Coordinates of C-alpha atoms in Angstrom, one line a residue:
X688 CA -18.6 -85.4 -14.3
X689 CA -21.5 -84.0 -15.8
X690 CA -22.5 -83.2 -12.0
X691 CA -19.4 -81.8 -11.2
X692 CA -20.1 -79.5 -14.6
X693 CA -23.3 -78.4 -13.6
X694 CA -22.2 -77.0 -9.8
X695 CA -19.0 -75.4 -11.3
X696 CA -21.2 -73.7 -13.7
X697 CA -24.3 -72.6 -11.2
X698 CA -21.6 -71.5 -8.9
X699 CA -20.0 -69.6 -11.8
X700 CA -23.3 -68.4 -12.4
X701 CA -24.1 -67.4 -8.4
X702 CA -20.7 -65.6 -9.0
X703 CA -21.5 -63.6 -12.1
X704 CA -24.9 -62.8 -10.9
X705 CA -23.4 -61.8 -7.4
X706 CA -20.7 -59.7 -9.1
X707 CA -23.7 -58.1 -10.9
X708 CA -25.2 -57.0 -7.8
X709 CA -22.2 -55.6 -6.3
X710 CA -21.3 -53.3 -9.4
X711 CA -25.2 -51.8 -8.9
X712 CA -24.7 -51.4 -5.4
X713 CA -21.3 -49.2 -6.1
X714 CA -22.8 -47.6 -9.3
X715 CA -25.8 -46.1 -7.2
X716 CA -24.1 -44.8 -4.0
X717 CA -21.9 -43.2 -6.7
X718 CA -24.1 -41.3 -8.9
X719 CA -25.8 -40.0 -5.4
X720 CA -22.8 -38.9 -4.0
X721 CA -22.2 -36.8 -7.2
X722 CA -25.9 -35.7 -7.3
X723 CA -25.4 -34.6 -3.7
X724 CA -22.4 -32.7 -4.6
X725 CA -23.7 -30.8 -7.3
X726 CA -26.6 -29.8 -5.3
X727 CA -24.0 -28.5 -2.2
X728 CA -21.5 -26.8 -4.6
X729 CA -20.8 -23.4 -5.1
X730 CA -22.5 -22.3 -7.7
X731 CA -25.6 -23.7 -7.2
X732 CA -25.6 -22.2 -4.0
X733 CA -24.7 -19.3 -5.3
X734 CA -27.7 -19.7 -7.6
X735 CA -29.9 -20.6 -5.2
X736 CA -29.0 -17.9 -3.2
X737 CA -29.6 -15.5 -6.5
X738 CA -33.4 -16.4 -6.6
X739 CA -34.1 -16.3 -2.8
X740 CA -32.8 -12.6 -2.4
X741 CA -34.6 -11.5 -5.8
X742 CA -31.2 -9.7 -6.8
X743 CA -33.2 -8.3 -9.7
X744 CA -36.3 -6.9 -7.8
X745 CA -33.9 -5.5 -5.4
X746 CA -31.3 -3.7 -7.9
X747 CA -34.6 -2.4 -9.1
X748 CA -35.8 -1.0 -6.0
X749 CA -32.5 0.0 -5.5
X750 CA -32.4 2.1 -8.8
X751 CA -35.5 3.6 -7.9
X752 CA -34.7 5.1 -4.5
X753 CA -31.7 6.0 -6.2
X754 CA -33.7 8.3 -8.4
X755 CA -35.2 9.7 -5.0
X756 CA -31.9 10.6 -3.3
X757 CA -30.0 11.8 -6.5
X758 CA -30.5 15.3 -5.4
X759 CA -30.2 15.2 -1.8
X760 CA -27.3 13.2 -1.6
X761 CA -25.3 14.8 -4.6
X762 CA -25.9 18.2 -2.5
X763 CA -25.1 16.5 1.3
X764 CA -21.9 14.5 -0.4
X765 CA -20.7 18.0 -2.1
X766 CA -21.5 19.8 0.5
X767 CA -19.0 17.2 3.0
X768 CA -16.4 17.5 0.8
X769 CA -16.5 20.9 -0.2
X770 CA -16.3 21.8 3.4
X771 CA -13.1 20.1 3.9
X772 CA -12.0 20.7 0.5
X773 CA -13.1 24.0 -1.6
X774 CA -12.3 23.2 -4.6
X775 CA -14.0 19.9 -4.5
X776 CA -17.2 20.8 -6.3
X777 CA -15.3 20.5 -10.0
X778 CA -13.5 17.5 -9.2
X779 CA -16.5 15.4 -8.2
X780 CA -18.3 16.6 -11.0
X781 CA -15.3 15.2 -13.4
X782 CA -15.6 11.7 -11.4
X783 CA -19.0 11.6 -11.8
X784 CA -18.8 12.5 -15.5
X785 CA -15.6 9.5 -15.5
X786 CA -18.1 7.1 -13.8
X787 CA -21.5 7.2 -15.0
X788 CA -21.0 9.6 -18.1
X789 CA -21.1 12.9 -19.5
X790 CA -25.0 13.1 -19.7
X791 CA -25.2 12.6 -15.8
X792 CA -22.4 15.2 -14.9
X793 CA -24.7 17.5 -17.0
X794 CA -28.0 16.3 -14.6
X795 CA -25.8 16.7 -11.7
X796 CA -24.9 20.3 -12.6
X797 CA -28.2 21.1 -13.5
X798 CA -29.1 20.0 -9.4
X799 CA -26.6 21.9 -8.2
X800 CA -27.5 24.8 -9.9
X801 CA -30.5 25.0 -8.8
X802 CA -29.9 24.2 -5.4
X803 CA -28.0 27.3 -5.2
X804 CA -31.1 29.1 -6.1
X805 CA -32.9 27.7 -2.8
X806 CA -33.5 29.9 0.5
X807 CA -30.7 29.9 3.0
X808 CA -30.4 27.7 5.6
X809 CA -31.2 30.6 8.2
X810 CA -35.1 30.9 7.2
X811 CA -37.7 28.6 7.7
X812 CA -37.7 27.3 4.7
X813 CA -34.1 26.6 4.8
X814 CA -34.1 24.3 8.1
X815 CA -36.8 22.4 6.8
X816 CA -35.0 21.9 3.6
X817 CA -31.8 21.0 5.2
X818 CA -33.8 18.2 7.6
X819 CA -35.5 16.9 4.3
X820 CA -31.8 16.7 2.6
X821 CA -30.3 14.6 5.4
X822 CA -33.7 12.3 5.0
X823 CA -34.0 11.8 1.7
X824 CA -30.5 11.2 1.0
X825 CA -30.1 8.3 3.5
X826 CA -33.6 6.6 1.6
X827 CA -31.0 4.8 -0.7
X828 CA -29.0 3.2 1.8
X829 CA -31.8 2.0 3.6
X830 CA -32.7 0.0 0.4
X831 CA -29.4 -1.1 0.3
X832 CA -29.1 -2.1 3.7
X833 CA -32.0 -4.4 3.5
X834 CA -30.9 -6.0 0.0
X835 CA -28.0 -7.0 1.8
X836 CA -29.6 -8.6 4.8
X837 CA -31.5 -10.8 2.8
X838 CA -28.2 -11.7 0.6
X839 CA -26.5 -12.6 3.9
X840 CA -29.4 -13.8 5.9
X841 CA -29.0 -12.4 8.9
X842 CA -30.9 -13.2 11.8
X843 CA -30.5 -10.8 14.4
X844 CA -33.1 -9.5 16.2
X845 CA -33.5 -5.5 14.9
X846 CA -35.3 -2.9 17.1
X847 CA -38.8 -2.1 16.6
X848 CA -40.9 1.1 15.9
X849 CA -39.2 4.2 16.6
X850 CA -35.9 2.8 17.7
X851 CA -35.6 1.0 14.7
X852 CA -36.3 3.8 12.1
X853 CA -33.7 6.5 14.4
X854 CA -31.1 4.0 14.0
X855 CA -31.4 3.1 10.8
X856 CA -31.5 6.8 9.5
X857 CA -28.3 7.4 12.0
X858 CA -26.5 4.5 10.3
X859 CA -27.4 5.5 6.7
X860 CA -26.4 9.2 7.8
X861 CA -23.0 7.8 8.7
X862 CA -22.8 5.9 5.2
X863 CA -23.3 9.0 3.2
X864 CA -20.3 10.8 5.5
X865 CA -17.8 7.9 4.8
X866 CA -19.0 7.9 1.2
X867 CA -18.0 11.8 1.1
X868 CA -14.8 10.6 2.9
X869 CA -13.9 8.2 0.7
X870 CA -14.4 11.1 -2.8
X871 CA -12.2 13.4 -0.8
X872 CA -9.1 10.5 -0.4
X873 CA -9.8 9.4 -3.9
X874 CA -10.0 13.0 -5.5
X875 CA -6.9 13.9 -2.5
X876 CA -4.7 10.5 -4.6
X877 CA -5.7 12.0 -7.8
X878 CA -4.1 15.5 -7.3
X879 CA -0.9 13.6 -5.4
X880 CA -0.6 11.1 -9.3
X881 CA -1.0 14.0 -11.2
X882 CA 1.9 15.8 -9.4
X883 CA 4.1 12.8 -8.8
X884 CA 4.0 11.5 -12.4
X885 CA 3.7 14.4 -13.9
X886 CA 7.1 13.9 -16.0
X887 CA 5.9 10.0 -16.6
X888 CA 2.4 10.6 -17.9
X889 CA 2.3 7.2 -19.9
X890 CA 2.4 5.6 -16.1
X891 CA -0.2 7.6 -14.6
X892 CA -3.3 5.4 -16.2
X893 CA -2.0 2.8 -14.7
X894 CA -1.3 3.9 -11.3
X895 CA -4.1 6.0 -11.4
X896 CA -6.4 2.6 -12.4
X897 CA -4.3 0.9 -9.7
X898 CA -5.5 3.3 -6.9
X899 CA -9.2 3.4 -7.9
X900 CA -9.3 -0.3 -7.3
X901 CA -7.6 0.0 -4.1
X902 CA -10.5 2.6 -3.3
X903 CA -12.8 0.3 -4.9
X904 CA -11.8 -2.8 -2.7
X905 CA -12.1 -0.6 0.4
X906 CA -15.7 1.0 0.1
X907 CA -16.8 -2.7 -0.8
X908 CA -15.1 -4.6 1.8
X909 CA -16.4 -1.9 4.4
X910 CA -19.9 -2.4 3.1
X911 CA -19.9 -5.6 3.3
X912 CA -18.5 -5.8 6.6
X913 CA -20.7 -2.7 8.5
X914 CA -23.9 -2.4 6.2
X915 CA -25.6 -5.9 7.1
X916 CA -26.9 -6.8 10.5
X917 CA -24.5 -9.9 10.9
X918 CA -20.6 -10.0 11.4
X919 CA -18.7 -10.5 8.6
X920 CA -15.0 -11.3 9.5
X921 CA -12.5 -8.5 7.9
X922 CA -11.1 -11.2 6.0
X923 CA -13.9 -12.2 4.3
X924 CA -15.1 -8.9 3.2
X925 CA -11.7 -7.8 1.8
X926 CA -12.0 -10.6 -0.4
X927 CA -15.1 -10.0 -1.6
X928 CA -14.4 -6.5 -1.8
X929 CA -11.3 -7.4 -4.1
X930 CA -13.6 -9.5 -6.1
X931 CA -16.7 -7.1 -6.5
X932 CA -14.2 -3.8 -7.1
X933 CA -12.8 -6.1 -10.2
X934 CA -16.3 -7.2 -11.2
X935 CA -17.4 -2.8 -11.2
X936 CA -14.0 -2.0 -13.1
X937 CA -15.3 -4.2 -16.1
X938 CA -19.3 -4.0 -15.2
X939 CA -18.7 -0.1 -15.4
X940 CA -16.9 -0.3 -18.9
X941 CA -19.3 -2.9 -20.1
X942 CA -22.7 -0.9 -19.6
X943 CA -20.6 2.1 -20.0
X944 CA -20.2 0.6 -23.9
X945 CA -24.4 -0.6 -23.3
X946 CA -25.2 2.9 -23.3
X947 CA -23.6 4.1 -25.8
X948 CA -24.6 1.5 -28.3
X949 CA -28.2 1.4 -27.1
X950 CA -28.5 4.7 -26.2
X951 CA -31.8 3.8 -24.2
X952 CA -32.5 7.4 -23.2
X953 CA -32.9 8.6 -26.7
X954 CA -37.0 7.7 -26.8
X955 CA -37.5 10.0 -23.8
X956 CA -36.6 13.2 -25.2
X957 CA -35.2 15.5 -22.3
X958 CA -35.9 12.7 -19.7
X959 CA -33.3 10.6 -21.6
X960 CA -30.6 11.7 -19.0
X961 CA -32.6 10.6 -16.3
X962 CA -33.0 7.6 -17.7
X963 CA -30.0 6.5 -18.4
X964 CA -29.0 7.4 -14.8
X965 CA -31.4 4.8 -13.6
X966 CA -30.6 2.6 -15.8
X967 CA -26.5 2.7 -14.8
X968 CA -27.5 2.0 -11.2
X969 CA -29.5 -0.6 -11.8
X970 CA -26.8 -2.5 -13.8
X971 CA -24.4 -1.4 -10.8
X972 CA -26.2 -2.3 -8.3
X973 CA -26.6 -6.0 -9.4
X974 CA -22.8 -6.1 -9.7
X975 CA -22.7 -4.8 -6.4
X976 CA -25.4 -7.2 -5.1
X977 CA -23.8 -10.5 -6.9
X978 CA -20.5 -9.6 -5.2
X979 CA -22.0 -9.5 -1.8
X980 CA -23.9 -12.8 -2.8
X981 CA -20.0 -14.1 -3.1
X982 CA -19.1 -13.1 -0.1
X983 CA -21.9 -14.2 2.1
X984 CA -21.8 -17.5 0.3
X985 CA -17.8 -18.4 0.4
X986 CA -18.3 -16.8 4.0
X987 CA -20.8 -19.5 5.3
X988 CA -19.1 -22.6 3.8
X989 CA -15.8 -21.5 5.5
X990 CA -17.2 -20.9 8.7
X991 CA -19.3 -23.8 8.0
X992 CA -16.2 -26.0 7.6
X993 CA -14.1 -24.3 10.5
X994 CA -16.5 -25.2 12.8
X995 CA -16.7 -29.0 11.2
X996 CA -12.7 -28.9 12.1
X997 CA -11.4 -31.1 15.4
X998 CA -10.2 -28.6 18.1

């Protein structure tokens, strides 16, 4: 009996021990399936993604070139859209004042101003001016062009030398004539709100916010989709244009309410305009930038997982 005791209890034992065992095996396959599905979800690839394209080295580069092309591409945007529009000049100069504030509308009058003061385009001095305009102002989307590559990786195989500066210039070029496109159909809705709603003025905020979100969604999604050097499905990039025009709408208000409780201009003196300018894009641009690092991220993992998918 006292046998019978002692094999009922080592096999109760081998039991316990061997129940033991199993409970670790499932516990550890466990904790490193969830430790390998925090380290493949979103946002820390999204994180990840943050730190390998430098987002903040790049908005800053961005801002700076910004600060290089102010002038020539205020004057090569007005002068698209004052050629197709005459009266075009005081409307963008409103937007501008609505967008960034009433201290840049003031340094963007001051430039045109004195562009007006420049020799004509007929002398010497004029042509070489004009080819210098069309230069400088595409330097900023060559910045941007490159930030972009790096958010979405892409690995095509660019031209080299000469080739490769011509089309890049040509491409930037034909950025800053869909950007003037794009103020002469928003500034073109404007006028068409103003007279449509005229007797229901309480509505026109909100149709009028409604439209400059569509606008929003538009320039974004076509960014995404033409600026980097890999193909981003239409799809895709209207999402994330969607996303990033929602993320500007509050980004704008929110450093819109930064600069005027921070006022970080006012230790420069006179510069203070200029510096708050540069300031704007920076913020901007980083919402721009974290908007594209949405898209290129959500766009991998689903082409990532259609590909995974049985035919």
């Amino acid at each position: 009996m006292a046998k019978h005791d002692g094999t009922g209890a080592t096999s109760g034992g081998k039991r316990s021990s061997s129940g033991r065992a199993e409970r670790a095996r499932g516990e550890k396959p466990t904790v490193k399936h969830v430790v390998r599905r925090a380290e493949g979800s979103l946002p820390k690839a999204l994180m990840s993604r943050f730190s390998d394209a430098n987002l903040l080295t790049q908005s800053a580069a961005l801002a700076y070139y910004s600060l290089l092309s102010l002038a020539p591409l205020l004057l090569l945007v007005l002068w698209i859209t004052a050629s197709l529009m005459p009266s075009a000049q005081e409307s963008l100069m409103q937007q501008i004042g609505q967008l960034v504030g009433a201290e840049a509308e003031g340094l963007a009058r001051t430039i045109v101003d004195n562009a007006e003061k420049q020799p004509g385009t007929g002398s010497i001095a004029g042509i070489w001016s004009t080819v210098l305009l069309f230069l400088g102002a595409t330097v900023v989307f060559g910045q941007l062009q490159e930030a972009l590559n790096r958010i979405f990786r892409t690995d095509s195989d660019e031209l080299t030398g000469i080739m490769a500066l011509l089309r890049k210039r040509a491409f930037s070029l034909g950025l800053v004539f869909a950007l003037g496109f794009l103020l002469l159909v928003s500034m073109t809705l404007n006028t068409v709100l103003q007279v449509a709603f005229s007797h229901m003025e309480w509505l026109l905020p909100l149709v009028g916010g409604l439209v400059t979100f569509v606008v929003y969604t538009l320039a974004f999604a076509l960014m995404y989709h033409y600026v980097p050097d890999r193909e981003v499905g239409w799809r895709h990039a209207i999402g994330g244009g969607a996303v990033t025009a929602l993320l500007f709408v509050i980004g704008r208000a929110a450093i819109g309410w930064y600069l005027q409780r921070a006022d970080p201009g006012s230790a420069y003196g006179s510069m203070g305009t200029l510096v708050i300018t540069i300031v704007w894009v920076y913020y901007a641009g980083l919402i721009v930038f974290i908007g594209a690092l949405l898209t290129a991220v959500v766009d991998e993992r689903l082409n990532a997982r259609h590909e995974h998918e049985p035919a």
